[in-house]
Coordinates of C-alpha atoms and ligand atoms in Angstrom, one line a residue:
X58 CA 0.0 0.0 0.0
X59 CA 1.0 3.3 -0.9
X60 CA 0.8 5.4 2.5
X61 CA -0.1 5.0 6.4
X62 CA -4.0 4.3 6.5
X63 CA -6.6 6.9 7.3
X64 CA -8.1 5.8 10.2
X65 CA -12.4 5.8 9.7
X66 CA -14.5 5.2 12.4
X67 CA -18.2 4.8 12.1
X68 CA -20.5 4.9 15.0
X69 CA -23.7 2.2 14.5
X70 CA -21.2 0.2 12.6
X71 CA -24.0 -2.5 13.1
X72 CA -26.8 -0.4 11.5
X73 CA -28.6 0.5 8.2
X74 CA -26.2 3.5 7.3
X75 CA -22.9 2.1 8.8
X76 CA -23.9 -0.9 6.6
X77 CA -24.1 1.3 3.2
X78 CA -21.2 3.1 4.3
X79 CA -18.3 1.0 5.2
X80 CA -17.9 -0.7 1.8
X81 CA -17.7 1.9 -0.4
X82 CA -15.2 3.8 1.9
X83 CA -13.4 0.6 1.6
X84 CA -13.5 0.7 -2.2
X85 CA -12.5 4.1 -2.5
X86 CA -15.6 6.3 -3.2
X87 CA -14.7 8.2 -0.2
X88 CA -10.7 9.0 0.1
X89 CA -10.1 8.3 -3.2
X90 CA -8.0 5.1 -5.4
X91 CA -4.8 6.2 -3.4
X92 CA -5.5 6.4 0.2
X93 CA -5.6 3.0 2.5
X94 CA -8.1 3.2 5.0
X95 CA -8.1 1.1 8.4
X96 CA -12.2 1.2 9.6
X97 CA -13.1 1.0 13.4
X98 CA -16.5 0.2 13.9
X99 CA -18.2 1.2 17.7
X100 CA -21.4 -0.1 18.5
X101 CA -23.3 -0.6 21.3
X102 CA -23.3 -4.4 23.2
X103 CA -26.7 -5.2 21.2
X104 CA -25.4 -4.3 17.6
X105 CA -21.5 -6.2 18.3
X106 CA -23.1 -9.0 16.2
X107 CA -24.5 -7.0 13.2
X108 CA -21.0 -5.0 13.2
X109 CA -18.8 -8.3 13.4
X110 CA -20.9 -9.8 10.6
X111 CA -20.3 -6.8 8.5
X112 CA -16.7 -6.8 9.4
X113 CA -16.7 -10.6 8.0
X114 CA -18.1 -9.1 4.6
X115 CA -15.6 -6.4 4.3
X116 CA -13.2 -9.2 4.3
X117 CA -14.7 -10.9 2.2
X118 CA -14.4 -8.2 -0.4
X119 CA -10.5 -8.4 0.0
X120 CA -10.6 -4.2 -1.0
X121 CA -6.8 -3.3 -2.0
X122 CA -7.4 -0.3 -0.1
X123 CA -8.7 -1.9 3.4
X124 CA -5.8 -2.4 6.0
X125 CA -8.0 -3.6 8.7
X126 CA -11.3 -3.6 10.6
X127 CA -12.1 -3.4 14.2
X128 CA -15.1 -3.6 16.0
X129 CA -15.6 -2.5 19.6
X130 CA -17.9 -1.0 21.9
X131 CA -15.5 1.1 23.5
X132 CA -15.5 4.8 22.2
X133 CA -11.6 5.4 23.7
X134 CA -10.6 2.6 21.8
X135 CA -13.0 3.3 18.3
X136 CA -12.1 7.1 18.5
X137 CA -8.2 6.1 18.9
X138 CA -6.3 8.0 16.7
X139 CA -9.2 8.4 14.3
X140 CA -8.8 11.3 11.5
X141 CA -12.4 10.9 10.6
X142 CA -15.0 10.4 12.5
X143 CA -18.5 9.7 11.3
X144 CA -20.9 9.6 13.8
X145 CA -24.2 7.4 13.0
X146 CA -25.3 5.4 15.7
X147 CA -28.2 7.7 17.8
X148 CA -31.1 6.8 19.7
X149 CA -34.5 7.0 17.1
X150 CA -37.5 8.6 18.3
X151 CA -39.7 5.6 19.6
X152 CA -43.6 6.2 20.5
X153 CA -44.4 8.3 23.3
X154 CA -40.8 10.2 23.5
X155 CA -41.3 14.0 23.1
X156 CA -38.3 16.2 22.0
X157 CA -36.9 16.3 24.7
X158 CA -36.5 12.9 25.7
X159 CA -35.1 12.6 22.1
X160 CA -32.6 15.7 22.8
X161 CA -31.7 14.0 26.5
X162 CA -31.1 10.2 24.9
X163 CA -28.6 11.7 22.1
X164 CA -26.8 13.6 24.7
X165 CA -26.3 10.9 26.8
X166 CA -24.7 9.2 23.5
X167 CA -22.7 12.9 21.8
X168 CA -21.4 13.8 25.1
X169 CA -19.3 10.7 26.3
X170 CA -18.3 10.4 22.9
X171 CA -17.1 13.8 22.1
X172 CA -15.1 13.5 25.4
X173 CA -13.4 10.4 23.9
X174 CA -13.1 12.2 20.5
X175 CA -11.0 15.3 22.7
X176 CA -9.3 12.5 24.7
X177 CA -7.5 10.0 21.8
X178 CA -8.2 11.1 18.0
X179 CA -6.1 12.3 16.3
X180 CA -5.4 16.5 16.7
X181 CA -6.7 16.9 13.2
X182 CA -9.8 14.8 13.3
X183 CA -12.6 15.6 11.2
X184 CA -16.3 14.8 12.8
X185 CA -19.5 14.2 10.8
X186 CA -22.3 14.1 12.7
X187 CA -25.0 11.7 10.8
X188 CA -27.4 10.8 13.8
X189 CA -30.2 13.1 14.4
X190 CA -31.2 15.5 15.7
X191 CA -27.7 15.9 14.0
X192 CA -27.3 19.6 14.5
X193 CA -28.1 19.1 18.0
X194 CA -25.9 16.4 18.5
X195 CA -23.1 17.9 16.7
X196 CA -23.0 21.0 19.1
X197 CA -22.8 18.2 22.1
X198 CA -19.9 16.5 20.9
X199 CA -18.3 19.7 20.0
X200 CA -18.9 21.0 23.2
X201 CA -17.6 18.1 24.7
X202 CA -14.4 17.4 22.8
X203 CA -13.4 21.2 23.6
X204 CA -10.8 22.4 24.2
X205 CA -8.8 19.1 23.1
X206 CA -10.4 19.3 19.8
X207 CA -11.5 23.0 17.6
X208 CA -15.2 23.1 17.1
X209 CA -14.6 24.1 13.8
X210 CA -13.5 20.1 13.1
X211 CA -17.5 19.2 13.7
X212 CA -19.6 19.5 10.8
X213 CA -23.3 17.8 10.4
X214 CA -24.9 16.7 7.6
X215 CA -27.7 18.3 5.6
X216 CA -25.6 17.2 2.0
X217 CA -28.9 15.0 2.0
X218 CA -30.8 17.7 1.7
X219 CA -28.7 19.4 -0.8
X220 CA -28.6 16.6 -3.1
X221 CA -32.6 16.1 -2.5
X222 CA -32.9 19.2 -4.0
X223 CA -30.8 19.3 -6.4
X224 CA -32.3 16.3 -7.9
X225 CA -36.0 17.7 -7.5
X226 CA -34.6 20.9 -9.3
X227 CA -32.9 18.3 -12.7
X228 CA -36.1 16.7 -13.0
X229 CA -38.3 20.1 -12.8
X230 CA -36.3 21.2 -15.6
X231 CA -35.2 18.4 -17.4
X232 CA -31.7 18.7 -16.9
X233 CA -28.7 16.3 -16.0
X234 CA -28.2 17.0 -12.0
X235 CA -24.4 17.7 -12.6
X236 CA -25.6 20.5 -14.7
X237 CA -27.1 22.1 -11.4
X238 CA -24.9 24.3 -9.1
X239 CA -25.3 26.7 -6.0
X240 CA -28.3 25.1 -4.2
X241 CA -27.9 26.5 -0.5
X242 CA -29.5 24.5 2.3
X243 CA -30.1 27.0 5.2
X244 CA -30.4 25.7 9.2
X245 CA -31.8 22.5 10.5
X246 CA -31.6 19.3 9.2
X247 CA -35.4 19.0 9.6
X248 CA -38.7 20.1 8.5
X249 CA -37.5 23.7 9.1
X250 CA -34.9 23.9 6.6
X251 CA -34.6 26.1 4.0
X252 CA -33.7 24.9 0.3
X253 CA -32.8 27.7 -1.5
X254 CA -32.6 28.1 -5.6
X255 CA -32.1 32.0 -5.9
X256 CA -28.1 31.8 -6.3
X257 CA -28.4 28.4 -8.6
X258 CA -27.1 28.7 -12.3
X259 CA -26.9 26.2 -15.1
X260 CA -23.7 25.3 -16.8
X261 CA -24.5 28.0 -19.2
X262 CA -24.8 30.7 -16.2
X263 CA -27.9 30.7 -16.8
X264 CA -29.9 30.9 -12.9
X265 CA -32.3 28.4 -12.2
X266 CA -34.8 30.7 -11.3
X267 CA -35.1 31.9 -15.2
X268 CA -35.0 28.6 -16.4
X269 CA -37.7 27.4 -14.1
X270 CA -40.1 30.5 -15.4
X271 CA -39.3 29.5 -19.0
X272 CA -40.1 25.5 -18.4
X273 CA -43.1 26.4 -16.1
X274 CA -44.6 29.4 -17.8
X275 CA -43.2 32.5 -15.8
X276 CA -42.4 33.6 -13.2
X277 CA -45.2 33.7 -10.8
X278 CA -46.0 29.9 -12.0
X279 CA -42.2 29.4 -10.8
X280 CA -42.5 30.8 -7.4
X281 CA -45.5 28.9 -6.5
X282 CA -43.9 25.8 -7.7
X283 CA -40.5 26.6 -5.6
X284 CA -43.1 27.3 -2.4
X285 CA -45.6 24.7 -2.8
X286 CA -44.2 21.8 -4.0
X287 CA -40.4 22.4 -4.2
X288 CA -39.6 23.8 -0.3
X289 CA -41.6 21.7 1.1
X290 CA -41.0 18.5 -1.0
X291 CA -37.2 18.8 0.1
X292 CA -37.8 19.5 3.7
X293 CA -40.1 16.8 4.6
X294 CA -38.5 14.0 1.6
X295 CA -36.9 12.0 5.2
X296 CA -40.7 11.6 6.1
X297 CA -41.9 10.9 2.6
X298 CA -39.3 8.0 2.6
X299 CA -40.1 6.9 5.5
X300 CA -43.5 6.5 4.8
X301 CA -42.9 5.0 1.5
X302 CA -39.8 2.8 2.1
X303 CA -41.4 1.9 6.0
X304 CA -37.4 2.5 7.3
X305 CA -35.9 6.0 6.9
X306 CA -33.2 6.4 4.0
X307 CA -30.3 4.7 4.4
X308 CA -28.4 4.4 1.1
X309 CA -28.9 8.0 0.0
X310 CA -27.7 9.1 3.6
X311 CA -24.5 6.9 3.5
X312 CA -24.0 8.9 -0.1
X313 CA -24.5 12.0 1.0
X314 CA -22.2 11.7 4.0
X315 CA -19.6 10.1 1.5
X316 CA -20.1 13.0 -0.6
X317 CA -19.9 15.3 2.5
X318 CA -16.6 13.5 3.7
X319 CA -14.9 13.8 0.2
X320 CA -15.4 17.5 -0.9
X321 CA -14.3 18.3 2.6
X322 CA -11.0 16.1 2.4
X323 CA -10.4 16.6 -1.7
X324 CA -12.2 20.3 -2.4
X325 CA -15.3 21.2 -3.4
X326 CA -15.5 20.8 -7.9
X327 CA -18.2 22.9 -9.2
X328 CA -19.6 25.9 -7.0
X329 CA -20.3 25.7 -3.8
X330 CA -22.1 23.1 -1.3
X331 CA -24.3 22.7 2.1
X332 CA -23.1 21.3 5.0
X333 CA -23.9 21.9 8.7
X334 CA -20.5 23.8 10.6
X335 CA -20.6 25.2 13.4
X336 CA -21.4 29.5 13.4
X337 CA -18.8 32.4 13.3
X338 CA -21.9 34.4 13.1
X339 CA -22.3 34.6 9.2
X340 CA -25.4 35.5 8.1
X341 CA -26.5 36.6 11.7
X342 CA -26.8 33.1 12.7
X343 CA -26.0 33.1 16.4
X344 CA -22.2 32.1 17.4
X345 CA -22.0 28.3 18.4
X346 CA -25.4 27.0 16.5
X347 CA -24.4 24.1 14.2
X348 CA -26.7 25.4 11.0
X349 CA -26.5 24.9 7.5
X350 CA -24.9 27.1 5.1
X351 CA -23.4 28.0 1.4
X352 CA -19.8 26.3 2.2
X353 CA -16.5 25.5 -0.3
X354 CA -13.2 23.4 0.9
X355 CA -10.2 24.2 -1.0
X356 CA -9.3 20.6 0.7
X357 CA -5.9 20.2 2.1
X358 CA -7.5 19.4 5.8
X359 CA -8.7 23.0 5.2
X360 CA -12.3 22.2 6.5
X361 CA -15.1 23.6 5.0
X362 CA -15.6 27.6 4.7
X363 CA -18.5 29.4 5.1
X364 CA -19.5 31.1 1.7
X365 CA -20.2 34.6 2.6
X366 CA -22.3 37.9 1.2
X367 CA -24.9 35.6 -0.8
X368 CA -27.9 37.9 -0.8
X369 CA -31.2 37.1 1.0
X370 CA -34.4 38.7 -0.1
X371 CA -36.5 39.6 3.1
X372 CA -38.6 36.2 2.6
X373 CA -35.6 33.8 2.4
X374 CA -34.2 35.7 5.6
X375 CA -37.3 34.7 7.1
X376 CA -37.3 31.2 6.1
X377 CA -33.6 31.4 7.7
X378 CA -34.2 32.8 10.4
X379 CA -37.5 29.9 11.4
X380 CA -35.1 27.7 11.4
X381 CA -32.0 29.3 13.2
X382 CA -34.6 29.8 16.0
X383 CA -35.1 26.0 15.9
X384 CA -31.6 25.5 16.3
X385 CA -31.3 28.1 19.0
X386 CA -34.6 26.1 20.9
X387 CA -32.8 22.8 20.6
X388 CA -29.7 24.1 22.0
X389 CA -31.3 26.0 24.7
X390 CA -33.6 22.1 25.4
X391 CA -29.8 20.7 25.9
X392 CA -28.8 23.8 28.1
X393 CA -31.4 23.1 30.3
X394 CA -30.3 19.3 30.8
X395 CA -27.1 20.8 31.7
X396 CA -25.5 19.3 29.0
X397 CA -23.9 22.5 27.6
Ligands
NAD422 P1 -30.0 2.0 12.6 O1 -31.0 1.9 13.8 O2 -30.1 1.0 11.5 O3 -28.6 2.0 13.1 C1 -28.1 2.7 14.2 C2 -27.1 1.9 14.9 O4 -26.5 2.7 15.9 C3 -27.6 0.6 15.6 O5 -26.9 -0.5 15.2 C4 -27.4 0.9 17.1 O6 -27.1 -0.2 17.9 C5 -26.2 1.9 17.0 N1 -26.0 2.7 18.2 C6 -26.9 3.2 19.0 N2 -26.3 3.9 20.0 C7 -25.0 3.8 19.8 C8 -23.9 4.3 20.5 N3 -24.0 5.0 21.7 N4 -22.6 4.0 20.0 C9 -22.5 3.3 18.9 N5 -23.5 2.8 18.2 C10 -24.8 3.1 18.6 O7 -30.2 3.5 12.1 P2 -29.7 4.1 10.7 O8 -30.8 3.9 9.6 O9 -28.4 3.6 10.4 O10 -29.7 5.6 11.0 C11 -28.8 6.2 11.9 C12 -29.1 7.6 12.3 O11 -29.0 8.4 11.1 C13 -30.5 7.9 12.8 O12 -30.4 8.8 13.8 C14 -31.2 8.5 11.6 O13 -32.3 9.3 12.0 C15 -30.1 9.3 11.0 N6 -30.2 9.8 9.7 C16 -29.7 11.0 9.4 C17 -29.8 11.5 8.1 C18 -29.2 12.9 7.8 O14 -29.3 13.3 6.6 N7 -28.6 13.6 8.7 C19 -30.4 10.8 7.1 C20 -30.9 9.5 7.4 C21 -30.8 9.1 8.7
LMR423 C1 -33.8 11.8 6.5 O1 -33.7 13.0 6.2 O2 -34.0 10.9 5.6 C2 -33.7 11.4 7.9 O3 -33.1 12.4 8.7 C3 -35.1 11.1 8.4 C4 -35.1 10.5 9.8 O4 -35.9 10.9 10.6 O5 -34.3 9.5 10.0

């Protein structure tokens, strides 16, 4: 093998995602053809088996770029020298649990593992937060791997969301989805969010706004379309796969956090992208909240970089601002445990 292995470890190795994750970063798709990766897999007592299985699989794929797999349920010895650190396994929403109880679960998960993160990764780990109420949970393990660790290294994903609407956008118009560029997600990664076209452009330049007026008869017809179908379409497509598929999405997620994982390790190609970092107070977004925003990574380990002076009309400031004040609720919900 070429050079020392990237160490990957995914939490809920034993689960749905972890599953759809862990053999394409083995083949590549993540790091790219040249970097060996060694995986660590943490899971909780009652997913060992599912994890050990899948660990018997990866072997089984004899990967050229796969140096080894562990599985453990212990976080000091999964987050060990880790350089990335994807961060699936959370506790779902059963019947009966309100927000809260959701917010207080996934703390007690975010919180002992962000201390292990701080504790034994390596210094220039990078930390995708998959789980939900990943925003939330991000901010946790942020919180707790400071001051070992720089905030800035915990991201969360909403490149689900971008790529949702970026491929609600191709078929509206008819296009290839590579040919789409500049889709913003703004906030939560929930209902709240705001998926925003206005700065999107076509590979001729064209925006997406024009083209959408052309293809749907002006652009009145256009705006209803973007606020009836398309906003909400995007922000509530977890639920509509849920409903549809009866489990939530799975392979699309693993993509998206692949996707999220390369363009912050190799650069961002065309334009710019969304992901979930944590706020310098761009955009007014209050200093601390994990929220979603216009980003680029040059790559390098240079992290991703909020994209700044995009302009807002006064409704998409408002759509922004709903869902900062989510993200300020949640994090006030995890105050109040005394997480924070
Ligand atoms: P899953 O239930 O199939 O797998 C989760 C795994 O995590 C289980 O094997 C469980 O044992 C494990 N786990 C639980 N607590 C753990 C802990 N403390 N340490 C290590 N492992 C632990 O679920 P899934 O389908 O893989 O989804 C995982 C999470 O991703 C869920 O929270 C889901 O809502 C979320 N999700 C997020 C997005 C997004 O875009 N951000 C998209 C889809 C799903
Ligand atoms: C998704 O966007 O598909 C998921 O976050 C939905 C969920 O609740 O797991």
């Amino acid at each position: 093998m070429a050079s020392e292995p990237t160490t990957v470890t995914i939490t809920g190795g034993g689960g749905q995602i972890g599953y759809a994750l862990m053999f394409r970063i083995a083949a590549g798709d993540m790091l790219g053809p040249d970097r060996p990766v060694r995986l660590r897999l943490l899971e909780i007592p009652q997913g060992m088996r599912a994890a050990e299985g899948a660990a018997l699989e990866l072997q089984d794929c004899a990967f050229p770029l796969l140096a080894d797999v562990d599985v453990t349920d212990d976080p000091l010895t999964a987050f060990n020298g880790t350089r990335i650190a994807m961060l699936v396994g959370a506790r779902p929403r059963t019947a009966g649990m309100e927000r809260g109880d959701l917010l207080a679960a996934n703390a007690g998960i975010f919180g002992p593992q962000g201390n292990a993160i701080g504790a034994v990764a390596d210094d220039g780990v990078r930390v995708v937060v998959v789980g939900n109420p990943a925003n939330t949970n991000a901010l946790i393990a942020a919180a707790s791997a400071s001051p070992d660790i720089p905030s800035e290294r915990f991201t969360a994903l909403t490149r689900l969301d971008h790529n949702r609407a970026v491929g609600q956008l191709a078929e509206a118009l008819g296009v290839a989805p590579g040919d789409i560029a500049d889709v913003v997600i703004w906030g939560n990664h929930s209902a709240t969010q705001f998926p925003d076209v206005s700065h999107a452009i076509l590979p001729d330049g064209m925006p997406v706004l024009e083209a959408l007026a052309e293809r749907l008869g002006g652009e009145a017809a256009a705006t209803a379309w973007l606020d009836d179908v398309f906003i909400p379409r995007v922000a509530k497509r977890g639920a509509e796969i849920i409903e549809v598929r009866g489990s939530s999405s799975v392979a699309s997620a693993a993509n998206a956090a692949i996707d999220h994982v390369r363009d912050e390790q190799l650069g961002t190609r065309r334009g710019l992208t969304s992901a979930a970092v944590v706020s310098r107070g761009e955009y007014g977004v209050p200093e601390g909240l994990v929220c979603s925003f216009p980003v680029t990574s040059r790559g390098h380990d240079d992290g991703y970089r909020v994209v700044e002076g995009l302009d807002l009309d006064e409704r998409a400031r408002a759509r922004v601002a709903a869902s900062v004040d989510e993200l300020a609720l949640e994090r006030d919900a995890v105050r109040a445990l005394g997480v924070l």
